[in-house]
Amino acid sequence: MAQFFGYLLAAVGPVVLGAVRQSTGGWTIPLIVLIVLLAAQAAAGLGAAVNRYAAPAHPHADTPTTCPSQAPPTVGGGAS
C-alpha cells in the first residue's frame, strides 16, 4: 500500500506543481510547497529512524554471566 502511494505521488506531483507554476506565473509558490513537503518528510524520516524496541531491554543485558535468568543450565539438574 505504501508503494502505491509513493508511485501515485511520483506520478501526480510534477503535474500538480506544473499546474501551480502555470497558474501563479512563477516558481516561488511551487518551491515553497516543495520545501514544506521536504520538512514533513524529514520529520517523518527522523521519527522512523529512532532506535526503538518492542520490549524493554533485559535489566542485566550488559552482564549476562551474573544474572541468574541468563546463567547457563547446570548439568545434573541443580547446583551442588
CSV table of C-alpha atoms in Angstrom, one decimal:
chain,number,residue,atom,x,y,z
A,1,MET,CA,0.0,0.0,0.0
A,2,ALA,CA,2.8,2.4,0.8
A,3,GLN,CA,4.4,1.7,-2.5
A,4,PHE,CA,1.2,2.5,-4.3
A,5,PHE,CA,1.0,6.0,-2.6
A,6,GLY,CA,4.7,6.6,-3.4
A,7,TYR,CA,4.2,5.9,-7.1
A,8,LEU,CA,0.9,7.9,-7.1
A,9,LEU,CA,2.7,11.0,-5.6
A,10,ALA,CA,5.6,10.5,-8.0
A,11,ALA,CA,3.2,10.5,-11.0
A,12,VAL,CA,0.9,13.2,-9.8
A,13,GLY,CA,3.4,15.6,-8.2
A,14,PRO,CA,5.0,17.0,-11.3
A,15,VAL,CA,1.7,17.6,-12.9
A,16,VAL,CA,0.3,19.4,-9.9
A,17,LEU,CA,3.4,21.5,-9.4
A,18,GLY,CA,3.4,22.3,-13.1
A,19,ALA,CA,-0.2,23.5,-12.8
A,20,VAL,CA,0.6,25.6,-9.8
A,21,ARG,CA,3.6,27.1,-11.5
A,22,GLN,CA,1.5,27.9,-14.6
A,23,SER,CA,-1.3,29.4,-12.6
A,24,THR,CA,1.0,31.6,-10.4
A,25,GLY,CA,3.4,32.5,-13.3
A,26,GLY,CA,6.5,31.9,-11.2
A,27,TRP,CA,8.4,29.3,-9.2
A,28,THR,CA,8.1,30.9,-5.8
A,29,ILE,CA,4.9,29.1,-4.7
A,30,PRO,CA,5.9,25.7,-6.1
A,31,LEU,CA,9.2,25.8,-4.4
A,32,ILE,CA,7.6,26.8,-1.1
A,33,VAL,CA,5.3,23.8,-1.5
A,34,LEU,CA,8.3,21.5,-2.1
A,35,ILE,CA,10.1,22.9,1.0
A,36,VAL,CA,7.1,22.3,3.2
A,37,LEU,CA,6.8,18.7,1.9
A,38,LEU,CA,10.5,18.3,2.4
A,39,ALA,CA,10.2,19.4,6.1
A,40,ALA,CA,7.3,16.9,6.6
A,41,GLN,CA,9.3,14.1,5.0
A,42,ALA,CA,12.4,14.9,7.1
A,43,ALA,CA,10.3,14.9,10.3
A,44,ALA,CA,8.8,11.5,9.4
A,45,GLY,CA,12.2,10.1,8.5
A,46,LEU,CA,13.7,11.3,11.7
A,47,GLY,CA,10.8,9.8,13.7
A,48,ALA,CA,11.2,6.5,11.8
A,49,ALA,CA,14.9,6.4,12.4
A,50,VAL,CA,14.6,6.4,16.3
A,51,ASN,CA,16.0,3.2,17.8
A,52,ARG,CA,13.0,1.6,19.4
A,53,TYR,CA,12.4,-1.9,20.9
A,54,ALA,CA,9.2,-3.9,21.2
A,55,ALA,CA,10.0,-4.9,24.7
A,56,PRO,CA,12.3,-3.3,27.3
A,57,ALA,CA,15.8,-4.5,27.4
A,58,HIS,CA,16.8,-7.1,30.0
A,59,PRO,CA,17.9,-5.3,33.2
A,60,HIS,CA,21.2,-7.3,33.2
A,61,ALA,CA,21.9,-7.4,29.5
A,62,ASP,CA,25.4,-6.0,29.9
A,63,THR,CA,26.4,-8.7,32.4
A,64,PRO,CA,24.8,-12.0,31.3
A,65,THR,CA,27.0,-14.2,33.5
A,66,THR,CA,25.9,-12.6,36.8
A,67,CYS,CA,22.2,-12.6,36.0
A,68,PRO,CA,20.5,-15.9,37.2
A,69,SER,CA,18.0,-15.9,34.5
A,70,GLN,CA,20.7,-15.9,31.8
A,71,ALA,CA,23.1,-18.3,33.5
A,72,PRO,CA,23.9,-21.4,31.5
A,73,PRO,CA,21.9,-24.5,32.7
A,74,THR,CA,23.7,-26.8,35.0
A,75,VAL,CA,24.3,-30.5,34.2
A,76,GLY,CA,22.6,-32.9,36.5
A,77,GLY,CA,19.6,-30.9,37.5
A,78,GLY,CA,20.9,-28.4,40.0
A,79,ALA,CA,23.8,-26.8,41.9
A,80,SER,CA,25.9,-29.0,44.2
